[in-house]
């Protein structure tokens, strides 16, 4: 039966694998990741640095350099069209117009030799067919919404004349300029103070409510995903280890890594004398991953089976998946 427009995924990623050839060996940066983003919904992707969050979404955007990058398998179905099968020109027509990305490092994403006005209006002139003045007026409006003071004057500046937080706001305004169907936001509020963070997140919510934009929010900040996302994927060592609705994940985490992330955060309802509980150890080397569960060396719930068999991402209950042989709530094997 065909899905209704409200439930049909805007983007559906299936079994995506991304690898990099290095002098030390083959890095398995993304190892069999699958997720979907419905229209007008926000998917949060969280995890430590190096877990594969950004690389997976760069692959969706067609921005993995080849070589050294390799994509041995996977599909990224955007409104039913597999992005992995498109050539450079076909992707160029989609990228920026129908799918936009807010990059994590604005200094390396903005051209230092071009004024902000040129960089912001180019996509609107190309994809929307706007004239120079129309595009410039819309660019000023978006900069104002993103919190740039005196936007009409500052739009003629070069990137180096902005602070790091201001450059991040410029990147956000650029990503929203063409009204994309899907927005991939990679740490969009990292360099911003809490007041501007709230302003930017409200801007993204407003965009979603007005246009039905689907959003992928990549972040380390669990506080942001708690307030922004409908569903969360937790990634570790290139794989999704837990996937659940936001409320369910925070109320009852079903993977020891998710539990460790939540325990390492300060809580308003905790005693002031209580200490945070960090996750011991370090993430594994993605060239030499252990034969069993990648999280086993750091896990307090590990059993003998974890050392030799990598758990698949299993359906635990409706709408919830976890890649663990043990139930962390009870400590019993599944």
Coordinates of C-alpha atoms in Angstrom, one line a residue:
X1 CA 0.0 0.0 0.0
X2 CA 1.3 3.4 -0.9
X3 CA 2.2 5.7 2.0
X4 CA 0.4 9.0 2.6
X5 CA 2.5 12.1 2.0
X6 CA 2.6 12.8 5.8
X7 CA 4.2 9.4 6.6
X8 CA 6.3 8.8 3.5
X9 CA 9.9 9.5 4.3
X10 CA 11.4 12.7 2.8
X11 CA 14.8 11.0 3.0
X12 CA 15.4 7.3 3.6
X13 CA 19.0 6.1 4.1
X14 CA 19.6 2.3 3.7
X15 CA 22.7 0.4 4.8
X16 CA 25.1 3.2 4.1
X17 CA 28.8 2.4 4.4
X18 CA 31.6 5.0 4.0
X19 CA 35.2 4.0 4.1
X20 CA 38.5 5.9 3.7
X21 CA 41.8 4.5 2.4
X22 CA 44.7 5.7 4.6
X23 CA 48.3 4.8 5.0
X24 CA 47.5 2.9 8.2
X25 CA 44.6 0.9 6.7
X26 CA 40.9 1.1 5.8
X27 CA 38.9 3.3 8.1
X28 CA 35.2 2.2 8.3
X29 CA 33.8 5.6 9.2
X30 CA 30.2 4.6 8.6
X31 CA 29.3 1.0 8.8
X32 CA 25.8 0.0 7.8
X33 CA 23.7 3.0 8.9
X34 CA 19.9 3.2 8.1
X35 CA 17.5 6.0 9.1
X36 CA 14.6 8.0 7.7
X37 CA 13.3 11.6 8.0
X38 CA 9.6 12.3 7.4
X39 CA 8.5 15.7 6.1
X40 CA 8.0 18.3 8.9
X41 CA 9.9 16.2 11.4
X42 CA 13.3 16.5 13.0
X43 CA 15.8 13.7 13.5
X44 CA 18.6 14.1 15.9
X45 CA 21.9 12.3 15.4
X46 CA 24.1 12.3 18.5
X47 CA 27.4 10.7 19.6
X48 CA 31.0 11.4 20.4
X49 CA 33.4 13.0 17.9
X50 CA 34.4 10.4 15.3
X51 CA 31.2 8.3 15.6
X52 CA 30.3 9.0 11.9
X53 CA 27.5 11.5 12.3
X54 CA 28.9 14.1 9.9
X55 CA 30.4 11.7 7.4
X56 CA 27.1 9.9 6.9
X57 CA 25.4 13.1 6.0
X58 CA 28.2 14.4 3.8
X59 CA 27.7 11.1 1.9
X60 CA 24.0 11.9 1.5
X61 CA 25.0 15.3 0.1
X62 CA 27.5 13.8 -2.3
X63 CA 30.4 15.6 -0.6
X64 CA 32.7 12.7 0.2
X65 CA 36.0 13.2 -1.7
X66 CA 36.9 10.2 -3.9
X67 CA 39.6 9.2 -3.3
X68 CA 40.3 8.6 -0.5
X69 CA 36.6 8.1 0.2
X70 CA 34.7 4.9 -0.8
X71 CA 31.0 4.2 -0.6
X72 CA 30.8 0.4 -1.1
X73 CA 27.1 0.2 -0.4
X74 CA 24.0 2.1 0.5
X75 CA 21.1 4.1 -0.8
X76 CA 19.9 7.6 0.1
X77 CA 16.3 7.9 -1.3
X78 CA 15.3 11.5 -1.4
X79 CA 11.6 11.7 -2.3
X80 CA 12.1 8.3 -3.9
X81 CA 15.2 9.3 -5.9
X82 CA 18.5 7.6 -5.0
X83 CA 21.0 10.3 -4.6
X84 CA 23.9 7.8 -4.7
X85 CA 23.2 7.2 -8.4
X86 CA 23.3 10.9 -9.5
X87 CA 26.2 12.5 -11.3
X88 CA 27.8 15.8 -10.2
X89 CA 25.5 18.0 -12.3
X90 CA 22.3 16.3 -11.1
X91 CA 23.5 16.6 -7.5
X92 CA 24.3 20.3 -8.0
X93 CA 20.7 21.0 -8.9
X94 CA 19.5 19.4 -5.7
X95 CA 22.2 20.5 -3.3
X96 CA 21.4 24.0 -2.0
X97 CA 17.9 24.1 -3.5
X98 CA 16.1 21.0 -2.2
X99 CA 18.7 19.8 0.3
X100 CA 20.8 22.3 2.2
X101 CA 23.5 21.8 4.9
X102 CA 24.7 24.1 7.7
X103 CA 28.4 23.1 8.0
X104 CA 30.1 22.8 11.3
X105 CA 33.1 25.1 10.5
X106 CA 31.9 28.3 8.9
X107 CA 35.4 29.7 8.4
X108 CA 36.3 26.9 6.0
X109 CA 32.9 26.9 4.3
X110 CA 32.8 30.5 3.4
X111 CA 35.1 31.8 0.6
X112 CA 37.5 34.3 2.2
X113 CA 37.9 36.2 -1.1
X114 CA 34.2 36.9 -1.8
X115 CA 31.8 39.3 0.0
X116 CA 29.0 37.8 2.0
X117 CA 26.5 39.4 -0.4
X118 CA 28.0 37.5 -3.4
X119 CA 28.0 34.2 -1.5
X120 CA 24.4 34.6 -0.3
X121 CA 22.8 35.7 -3.5
X122 CA 24.5 33.2 -5.8
X123 CA 22.3 30.3 -4.9
X124 CA 19.1 32.3 -5.0
X125 CA 19.9 33.7 -8.4
X126 CA 20.9 30.2 -9.7
X127 CA 18.1 28.0 -8.1
X128 CA 15.2 30.5 -7.6
X129 CA 15.8 32.7 -10.7
X130 CA 15.8 35.9 -8.6
X131 CA 17.3 39.1 -9.9
X132 CA 20.2 40.6 -8.1
X133 CA 18.2 43.1 -6.1
X134 CA 15.5 40.6 -5.1
X135 CA 18.2 38.2 -4.0
X136 CA 20.0 40.9 -2.0
X137 CA 16.8 42.0 -0.3
X138 CA 16.0 38.4 0.7
X139 CA 19.6 37.9 1.9
X140 CA 19.4 40.9 4.2
X141 CA 16.0 39.7 5.6
X142 CA 17.5 36.3 6.3
X143 CA 20.6 37.8 8.0
X144 CA 18.3 39.9 10.2
X145 CA 16.3 36.8 11.2
X146 CA 19.6 35.0 12.0
X147 CA 20.6 37.7 14.4
X148 CA 23.1 39.8 12.4
X149 CA 22.8 43.5 13.5
X150 CA 22.9 46.1 10.8
X151 CA 22.5 43.4 8.2
X152 CA 22.0 45.8 5.2
X153 CA 25.5 47.2 5.9
X154 CA 27.3 44.0 7.1
X155 CA 26.2 42.0 4.0
X156 CA 29.0 43.8 2.0
X157 CA 31.7 42.6 4.5
X158 CA 34.1 39.7 3.9
X159 CA 34.0 36.6 6.2
X160 CA 37.1 37.6 8.2
X161 CA 35.3 40.7 9.3
X162 CA 32.8 38.6 11.2
X163 CA 33.3 36.8 14.5
X164 CA 33.0 33.0 14.6
X165 CA 29.4 33.2 15.9
X166 CA 28.5 35.7 13.2
X167 CA 29.9 33.5 10.5
X168 CA 27.9 30.6 11.8
X169 CA 24.7 32.8 11.5
X170 CA 25.7 33.7 7.9
X171 CA 25.9 30.0 7.1
X172 CA 22.5 29.4 8.7
X173 CA 21.0 32.2 6.6
X174 CA 22.6 30.8 3.4
X175 CA 21.2 27.3 4.1
X176 CA 17.7 28.7 4.5
X177 CA 17.9 31.1 1.5
X178 CA 16.3 28.7 -1.1
X179 CA 13.6 27.2 1.2
X180 CA 15.0 23.6 1.1
X181 CA 12.8 20.5 1.6
X182 CA 15.5 19.0 3.8
X183 CA 17.9 20.8 6.0
X184 CA 21.0 19.1 7.5
X185 CA 22.3 21.1 10.4
X186 CA 25.7 20.0 11.6
X187 CA 26.3 21.5 15.1
X188 CA 24.5 24.7 14.0
X189 CA 24.7 26.4 17.4
X190 CA 28.2 25.4 18.5
X191 CA 29.9 28.8 18.4
X192 CA 26.8 30.8 19.6
X193 CA 25.9 32.1 23.0
X194 CA 22.8 30.6 24.6
X195 CA 20.6 33.6 23.7
X196 CA 21.4 33.3 20.0
X197 CA 21.2 29.5 20.2
X198 CA 17.6 29.9 21.3
X199 CA 16.9 32.4 18.5
X200 CA 18.4 30.1 15.9
X201 CA 16.5 27.0 17.1
X202 CA 13.3 29.0 17.1
X203 CA 14.1 30.1 13.5
X204 CA 14.5 26.4 12.5
X205 CA 11.2 25.5 14.2
X206 CA 9.4 28.3 12.5
X207 CA 10.8 27.3 9.1
X208 CA 9.6 23.7 9.7
X209 CA 6.1 24.8 10.8
X210 CA 5.7 27.1 7.8
X211 CA 7.1 24.9 5.0
X212 CA 7.1 21.3 6.3
X213 CA 10.9 21.1 6.0
X214 CA 12.5 17.9 7.3
X215 CA 15.5 18.5 9.5
X216 CA 18.5 16.4 10.5
X217 CA 20.2 17.9 13.6
X218 CA 23.7 16.6 14.2
X219 CA 25.0 17.7 17.7
X220 CA 26.8 16.7 20.9
X221 CA 24.3 18.7 22.9
X222 CA 21.6 16.4 24.3
X223 CA 19.8 19.4 25.7
X224 CA 19.2 20.7 22.1
X225 CA 17.9 17.4 20.8
X226 CA 15.6 17.0 23.8
X227 CA 13.8 20.3 22.8
X228 CA 14.1 20.1 19.0
X229 CA 13.9 16.5 17.8
X230 CA 11.0 14.1 17.3
X231 CA 13.3 11.1 17.0
X232 CA 17.0 10.4 18.0
X233 CA 19.7 8.1 16.5
X234 CA 22.6 7.5 18.8
X235 CA 25.8 6.6 16.9
X236 CA 29.0 4.9 18.1
X237 CA 32.0 3.8 16.1
X238 CA 30.2 4.3 12.7
X239 CA 27.0 2.5 13.7
X240 CA 23.6 3.4 15.1
X241 CA 23.4 1.7 18.5
X242 CA 20.0 3.1 19.5
X243 CA 17.0 4.7 17.8
X244 CA 13.9 5.9 19.5
X245 CA 11.4 8.7 19.9
X246 CA 12.9 11.5 22.0
X247 CA 10.7 11.1 25.0
X248 CA 11.2 7.4 25.1
X249 CA 15.0 7.6 24.8
X250 CA 15.4 10.1 27.6
X251 CA 12.9 8.3 29.9
X252 CA 14.3 4.8 29.4
X253 CA 17.6 4.4 27.4
X254 CA 18.0 0.9 26.0
X255 CA 21.7 0.9 25.2
X256 CA 24.6 1.3 27.7
X257 CA 26.2 4.0 25.6
X258 CA 23.1 6.1 25.6
X259 CA 22.8 5.5 29.4
X260 CA 26.4 6.7 29.8
X261 CA 25.8 9.8 27.8
X262 CA 22.8 10.7 29.9
X263 CA 24.6 10.0 33.2
X264 CA 27.5 12.3 32.2
X265 CA 25.1 15.3 32.0
X266 CA 24.3 17.6 34.9
X267 CA 20.6 17.3 36.1
X268 CA 18.5 20.0 37.7
X269 CA 16.8 17.4 40.0
X270 CA 20.1 15.9 41.2
X271 CA 21.8 16.6 44.5
X272 CA 24.4 19.3 44.4
X273 CA 27.0 16.9 45.9
X274 CA 26.4 14.2 43.3
X275 CA 29.3 13.8 40.8
X276 CA 28.9 13.3 37.1
X277 CA 29.7 9.8 35.8
X278 CA 31.9 9.9 32.8
X279 CA 32.1 7.0 30.3
X280 CA 35.5 5.3 30.9
X281 CA 38.0 4.7 28.1
X282 CA 38.1 5.9 24.5
X283 CA 36.2 5.1 21.3
X284 CA 37.8 2.3 19.3
X285 CA 40.2 2.6 16.4
X286 CA 38.0 2.4 13.3
X287 CA 40.8 0.6 11.4
X288 CA 41.1 -2.1 14.0
X289 CA 37.6 -2.5 15.4
X290 CA 37.1 -5.3 17.9
X291 CA 35.4 -8.5 16.7
X292 CA 32.4 -8.2 19.0
X293 CA 30.6 -5.1 20.2
X294 CA 32.6 -1.9 19.7
X295 CA 31.4 -0.6 23.0
X296 CA 32.3 -3.7 25.0
X297 CA 35.7 -2.5 26.4
X298 CA 33.9 0.5 28.0
X299 CA 30.6 -1.2 29.0
X300 CA 29.6 -1.9 32.6
X301 CA 27.0 -4.4 31.4
X302 CA 29.2 -6.6 29.1
X303 CA 28.9 -10.3 29.0
X304 CA 31.1 -12.9 27.4
X305 CA 29.0 -12.9 24.2
X306 CA 29.8 -9.2 23.7
X307 CA 33.5 -10.0 23.1
X308 CA 32.9 -12.2 20.0
X309 CA 29.6 -11.2 18.5
X310 CA 28.6 -7.7 17.3
X311 CA 24.9 -7.2 18.1
X312 CA 22.7 -6.1 15.3
X313 CA 20.3 -3.1 15.6
X314 CA 17.3 -5.1 16.9
X315 CA 13.6 -4.1 17.2
X316 CA 13.1 -4.1 21.0
X317 CA 9.5 -2.8 21.0
X318 CA 7.4 -0.8 18.5
X319 CA 9.4 2.3 17.4
X320 CA 12.5 1.4 19.4
X321 CA 15.7 -0.3 18.3
X322 CA 18.9 -1.1 20.2
X323 CA 22.2 -2.9 19.3
X324 CA 22.9 -4.6 22.6
X325 CA 22.8 -8.1 23.9
X326 CA 21.9 -6.9 27.4
X327 CA 19.0 -4.8 28.8
X328 CA 20.7 -2.0 30.8
X329 CA 17.5 -1.4 32.8
X330 CA 17.6 -4.9 34.3
X331 CA 21.2 -6.0 33.5
X332 CA 19.8 -9.2 32.1
X333 CA 20.7 -10.7 28.6
X334 CA 18.1 -10.1 25.9

